[in-house]
Structure formats: C-alpha cells, structure tokens
CSV table of C-alpha atoms in Angstrom, one decimal:
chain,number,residue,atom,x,y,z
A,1,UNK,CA,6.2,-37.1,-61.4
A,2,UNK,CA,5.2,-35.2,-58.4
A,3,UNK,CA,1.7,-36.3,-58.4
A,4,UNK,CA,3.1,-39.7,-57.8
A,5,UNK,CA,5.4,-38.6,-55.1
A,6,UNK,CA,2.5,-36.8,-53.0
A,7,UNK,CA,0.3,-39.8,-53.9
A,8,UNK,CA,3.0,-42.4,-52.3
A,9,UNK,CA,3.2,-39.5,-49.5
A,10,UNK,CA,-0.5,-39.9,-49.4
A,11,UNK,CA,-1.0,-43.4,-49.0
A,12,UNK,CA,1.4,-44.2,-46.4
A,13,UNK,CA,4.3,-46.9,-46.5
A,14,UNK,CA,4.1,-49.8,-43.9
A,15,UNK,CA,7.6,-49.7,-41.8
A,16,UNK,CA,7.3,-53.4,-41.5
A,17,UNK,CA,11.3,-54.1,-41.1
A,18,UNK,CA,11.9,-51.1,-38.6
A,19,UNK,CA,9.4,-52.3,-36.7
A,20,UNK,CA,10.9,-55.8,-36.4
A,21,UNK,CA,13.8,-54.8,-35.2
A,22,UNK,CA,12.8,-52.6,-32.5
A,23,UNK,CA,10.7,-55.3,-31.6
A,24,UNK,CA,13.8,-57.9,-32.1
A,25,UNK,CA,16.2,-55.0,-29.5
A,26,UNK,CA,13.1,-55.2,-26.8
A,27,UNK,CA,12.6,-59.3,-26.8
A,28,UNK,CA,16.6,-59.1,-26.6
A,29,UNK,CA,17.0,-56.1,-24.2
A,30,UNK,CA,13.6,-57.3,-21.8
A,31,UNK,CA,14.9,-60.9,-20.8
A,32,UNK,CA,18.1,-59.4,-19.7
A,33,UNK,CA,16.1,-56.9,-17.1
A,34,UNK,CA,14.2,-60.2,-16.6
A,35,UNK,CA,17.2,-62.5,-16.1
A,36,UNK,CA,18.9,-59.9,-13.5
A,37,UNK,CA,15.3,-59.3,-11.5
A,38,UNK,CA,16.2,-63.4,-10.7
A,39,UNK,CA,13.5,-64.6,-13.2
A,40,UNK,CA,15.9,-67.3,-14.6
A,41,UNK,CA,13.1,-70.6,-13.3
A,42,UNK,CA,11.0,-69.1,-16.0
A,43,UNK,CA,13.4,-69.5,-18.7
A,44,UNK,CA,14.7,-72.8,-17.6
A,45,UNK,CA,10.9,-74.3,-17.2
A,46,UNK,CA,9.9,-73.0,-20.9
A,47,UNK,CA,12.9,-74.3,-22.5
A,48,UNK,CA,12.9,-77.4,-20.8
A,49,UNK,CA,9.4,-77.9,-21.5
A,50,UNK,CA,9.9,-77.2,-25.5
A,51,UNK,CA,13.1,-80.4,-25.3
A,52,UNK,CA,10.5,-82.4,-23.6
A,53,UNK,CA,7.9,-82.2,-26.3
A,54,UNK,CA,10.2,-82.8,-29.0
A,55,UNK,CA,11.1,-85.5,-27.3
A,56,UNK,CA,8.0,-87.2,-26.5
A,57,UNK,CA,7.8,-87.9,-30.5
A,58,UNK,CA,4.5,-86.5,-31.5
A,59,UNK,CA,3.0,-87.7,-34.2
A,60,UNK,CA,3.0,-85.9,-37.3
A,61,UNK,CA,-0.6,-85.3,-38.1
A,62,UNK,CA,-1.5,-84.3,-34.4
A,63,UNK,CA,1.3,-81.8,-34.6
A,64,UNK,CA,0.0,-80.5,-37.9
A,65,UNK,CA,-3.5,-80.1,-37.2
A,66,UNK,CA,-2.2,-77.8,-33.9
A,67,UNK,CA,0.3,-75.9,-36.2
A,68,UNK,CA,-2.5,-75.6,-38.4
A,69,UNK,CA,-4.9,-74.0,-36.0
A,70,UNK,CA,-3.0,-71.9,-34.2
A,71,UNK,CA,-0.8,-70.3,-37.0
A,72,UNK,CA,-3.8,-70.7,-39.4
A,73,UNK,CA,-6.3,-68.9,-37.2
A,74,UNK,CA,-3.7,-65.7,-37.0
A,75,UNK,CA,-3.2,-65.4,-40.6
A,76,UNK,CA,-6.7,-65.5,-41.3
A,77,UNK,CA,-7.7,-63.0,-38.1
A,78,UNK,CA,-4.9,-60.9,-39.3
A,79,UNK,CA,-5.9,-60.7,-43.5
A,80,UNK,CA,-9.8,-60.0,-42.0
A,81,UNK,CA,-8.7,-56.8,-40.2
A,82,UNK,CA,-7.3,-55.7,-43.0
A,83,UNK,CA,-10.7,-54.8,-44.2
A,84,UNK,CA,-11.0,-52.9,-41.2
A,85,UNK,CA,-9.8,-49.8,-39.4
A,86,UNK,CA,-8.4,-52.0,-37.3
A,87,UNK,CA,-5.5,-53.2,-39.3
A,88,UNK,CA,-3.0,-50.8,-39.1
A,89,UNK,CA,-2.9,-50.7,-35.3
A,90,UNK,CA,-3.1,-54.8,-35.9
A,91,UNK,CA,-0.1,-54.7,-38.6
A,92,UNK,CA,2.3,-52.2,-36.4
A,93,UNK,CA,1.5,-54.6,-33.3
A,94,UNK,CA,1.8,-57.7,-34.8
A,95,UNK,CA,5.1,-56.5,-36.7
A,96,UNK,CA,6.6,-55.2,-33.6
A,97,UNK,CA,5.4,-58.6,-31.4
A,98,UNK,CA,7.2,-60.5,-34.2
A,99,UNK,CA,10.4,-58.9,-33.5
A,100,UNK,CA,10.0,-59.4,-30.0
A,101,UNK,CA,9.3,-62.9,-29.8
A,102,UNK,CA,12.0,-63.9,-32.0
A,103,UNK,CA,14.3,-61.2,-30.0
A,104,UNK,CA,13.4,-63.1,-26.5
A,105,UNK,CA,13.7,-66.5,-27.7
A,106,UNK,CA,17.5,-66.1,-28.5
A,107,UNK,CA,18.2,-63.6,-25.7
A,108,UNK,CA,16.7,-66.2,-23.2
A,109,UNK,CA,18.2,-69.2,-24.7
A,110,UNK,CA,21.5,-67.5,-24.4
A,111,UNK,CA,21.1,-66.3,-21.3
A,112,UNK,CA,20.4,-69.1,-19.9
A,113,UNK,CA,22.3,-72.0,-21.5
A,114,UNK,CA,25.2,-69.6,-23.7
A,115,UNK,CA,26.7,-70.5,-27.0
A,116,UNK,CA,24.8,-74.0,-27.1
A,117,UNK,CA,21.5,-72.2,-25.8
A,118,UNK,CA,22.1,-69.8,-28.5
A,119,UNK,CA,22.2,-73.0,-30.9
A,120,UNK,CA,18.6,-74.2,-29.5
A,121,UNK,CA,16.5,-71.0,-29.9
A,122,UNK,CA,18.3,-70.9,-33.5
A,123,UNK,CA,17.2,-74.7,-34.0
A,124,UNK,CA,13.3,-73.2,-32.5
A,125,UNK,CA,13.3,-70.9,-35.1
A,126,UNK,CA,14.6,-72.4,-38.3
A,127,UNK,CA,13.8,-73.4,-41.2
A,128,UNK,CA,10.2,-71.8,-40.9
A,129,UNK,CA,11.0,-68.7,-39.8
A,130,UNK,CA,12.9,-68.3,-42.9
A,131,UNK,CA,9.1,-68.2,-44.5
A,132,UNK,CA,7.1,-67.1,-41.6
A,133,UNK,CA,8.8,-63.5,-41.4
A,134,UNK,CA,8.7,-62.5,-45.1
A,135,UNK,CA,5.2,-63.8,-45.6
A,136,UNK,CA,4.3,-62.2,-42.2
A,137,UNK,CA,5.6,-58.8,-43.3
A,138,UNK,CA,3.9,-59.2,-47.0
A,139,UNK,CA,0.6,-59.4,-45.2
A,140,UNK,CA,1.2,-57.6,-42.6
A,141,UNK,CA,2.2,-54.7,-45.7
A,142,UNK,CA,-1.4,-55.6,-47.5
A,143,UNK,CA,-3.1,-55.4,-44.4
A,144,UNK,CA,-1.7,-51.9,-43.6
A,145,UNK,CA,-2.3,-50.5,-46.7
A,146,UNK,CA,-6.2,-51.9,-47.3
A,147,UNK,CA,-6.8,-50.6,-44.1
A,148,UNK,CA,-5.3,-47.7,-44.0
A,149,UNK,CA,-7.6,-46.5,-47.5
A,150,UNK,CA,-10.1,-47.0,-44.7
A,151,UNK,CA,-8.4,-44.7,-41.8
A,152,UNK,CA,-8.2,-41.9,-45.0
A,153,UNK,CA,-12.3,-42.2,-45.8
A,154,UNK,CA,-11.5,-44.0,-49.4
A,155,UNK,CA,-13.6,-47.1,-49.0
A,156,UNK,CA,-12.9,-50.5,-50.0
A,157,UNK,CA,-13.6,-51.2,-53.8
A,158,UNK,CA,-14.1,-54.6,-55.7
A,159,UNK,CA,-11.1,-53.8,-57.7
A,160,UNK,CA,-9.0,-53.1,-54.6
A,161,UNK,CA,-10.2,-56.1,-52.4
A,162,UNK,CA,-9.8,-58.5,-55.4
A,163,UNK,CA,-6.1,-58.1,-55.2
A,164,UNK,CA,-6.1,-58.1,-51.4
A,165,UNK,CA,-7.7,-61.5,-51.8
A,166,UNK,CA,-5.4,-62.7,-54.1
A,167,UNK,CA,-2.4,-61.7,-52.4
A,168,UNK,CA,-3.7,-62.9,-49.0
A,169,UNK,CA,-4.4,-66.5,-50.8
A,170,UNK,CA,-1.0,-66.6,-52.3
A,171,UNK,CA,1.0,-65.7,-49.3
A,172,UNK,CA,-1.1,-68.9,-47.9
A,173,UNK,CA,0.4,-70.9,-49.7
A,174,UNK,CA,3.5,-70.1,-49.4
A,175,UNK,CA,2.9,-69.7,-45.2
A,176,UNK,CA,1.7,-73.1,-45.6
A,177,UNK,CA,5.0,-74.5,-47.1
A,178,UNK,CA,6.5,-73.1,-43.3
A,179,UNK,CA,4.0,-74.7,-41.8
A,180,UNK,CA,4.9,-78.2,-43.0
A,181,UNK,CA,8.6,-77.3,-42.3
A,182,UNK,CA,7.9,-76.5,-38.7
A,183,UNK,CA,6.0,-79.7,-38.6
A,184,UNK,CA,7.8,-82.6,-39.7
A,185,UNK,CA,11.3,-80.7,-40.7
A,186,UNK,CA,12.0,-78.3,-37.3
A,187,UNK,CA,11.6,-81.1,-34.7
A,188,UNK,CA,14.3,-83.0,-36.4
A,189,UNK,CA,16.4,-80.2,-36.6
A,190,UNK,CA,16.0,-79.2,-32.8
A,191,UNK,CA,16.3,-82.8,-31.3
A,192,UNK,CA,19.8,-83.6,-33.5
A,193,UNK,CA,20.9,-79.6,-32.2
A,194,UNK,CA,19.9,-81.0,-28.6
A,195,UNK,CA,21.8,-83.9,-29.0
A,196,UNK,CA,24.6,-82.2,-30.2
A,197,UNK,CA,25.2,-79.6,-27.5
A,198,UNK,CA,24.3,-81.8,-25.1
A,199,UNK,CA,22.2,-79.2,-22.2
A,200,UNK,CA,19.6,-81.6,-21.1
C-alpha cells in the first residue's frame, strides 16, 4: 500500500482544474484592469467583429475546414509534445491559457454589453466548450504525465506510448464531435442569442 502511495508521489498528478481556474480569475480579473486603463474600443471592435461573421452566413464547409485547421493543428502540436520534455511546461501553459481565454471572453462581454453581453460570450462558448474543456484537460493530463516519465529519466516505452496513442486518438474523436458543434450548431446558437438581446 505504501509503495503505491510513494509511487503516485513519484509520478506526479497534473493540476489540470486548478490551473483552469486561476487562469479563468486572470482572463476575468485582467479585462477589468483593461476596461478601467480606457481600453473599452478593443472589446467593442472584437465583439463586433465575431456578430459580423456570424452574420455574413459562412458556409458550412469553409467554416469547417478553418475549425479544422486551426483547432486540429493544436491538438496534434499539443499530443506531439507529449513525447517530449516539453510537455509539461506545454500542459501547465496551455491549461492555464484555457482558463484565461474563457475567463476574458465573459468578463469582456459583460463589461462591455452587461447581462445581454454576458448572454453572447456564453452563446461564443457553448455547446463546444462543453467537449473542448474536458477533452482538453484529458490530453492535456496524458501529455503531462508521458512527458513528465521524461523530465524523471524513465524513457518512453512501446508499452507506454501505445496507450498514449490510443488515448490521444480517442479523445480525437470525441474533440472532433465539438468541432462539428462549433461549426454548424454554435453559429445558430449565437445569431438567435443576438437576436434576442438585441446589442447590435
């Protein structure tokens, strides 16, 4: 029993969610320092120009095939580091940049717009996020770990990589589910919230 204690010690555990949500205080706590240093234009011109592209009804597979390389090209960058010493500074970054982004979004939108802005970052972020963040922190956990065998001089084995793979592949597929949410499903969403609250 206590050999499996030190060994858990040993290995390291990945503090994905506390991460997160220091991030999450920063991206809400940094856009108020922003807002009150009279950087409110900035705000206004990247929410304005987020309404304007779901509004000029992109087509589906154009959207996709962005979504697809920009999302696509930073879950595989990010599962490659893992066999790495670079993926444990890449997974603590990453986890803490998560929280940050999704922490600014809703801080600016409120900010700037109030309950209804508060509506729009919501409609920005959902339904995908809702698969992007716990796929995001299950790789983010495989990354750290792989990677950190590496930091501690215990190699990578075939054994040990296998199951990287396979976990890596499967959270790809689910990833990939988000990523036809956020194309043809979170548009929708945003343009009936805009509608709704009525700020443009």
């Amino acid at each position: 029993m206590k050999k499996i204690r030190s060994e858990r010690r040993e290995k390291g555990k990945f503090p994905a969610v506390i991460l997160v949500l220091c991030g999450f205080l920063a991206g809400n706590i940094l856009p108020d320092v922003l807002w009150k240093l009279k950087w409110q234009q900035k705000t206004m011109a990247s929410v304005y120009l987020i309404s304007t592209f779901i509004h000029q009804g992109v087509s589906g597979t154009e959207y996709l095939k962005e979504i697809l390389k920009f999302r696509g090209s930073i879950y595989i960058l990010t599962a490659l580091c893992g066999f790495s010493v670079f993926g444990v500074p890449l997974a603590v970054a990453e986890a803490l940049l998560l929280g940050v982004k999704t922490g600014a979004l809703m801080s600016m939108s409120v900010l700037q717009f109030g309950f209804a802005g508060g509506l729009v970052g919501l409609g920005l972020l959902m339904p995908q996020y809702l698969i992007y963040i716990p796929v995001t922190l299950f790789l983010l956990n495989k990354v750290w770990e792989l990677s950190y065998g590496i930091w501690k001089n215990k190699g990578l084995f075939p054994e040990k990589c296998g199951r990287y793979l396979a976990s890596v592949f499967v959270g790809a597929l689910i990833y990939s589910v988000g990523i036809l949410m956020e194309c043809y499903l979170n548009p929708w969403i945003t343009e009936k919230i805009l509608n709704f609250v009525k700020i443009f």
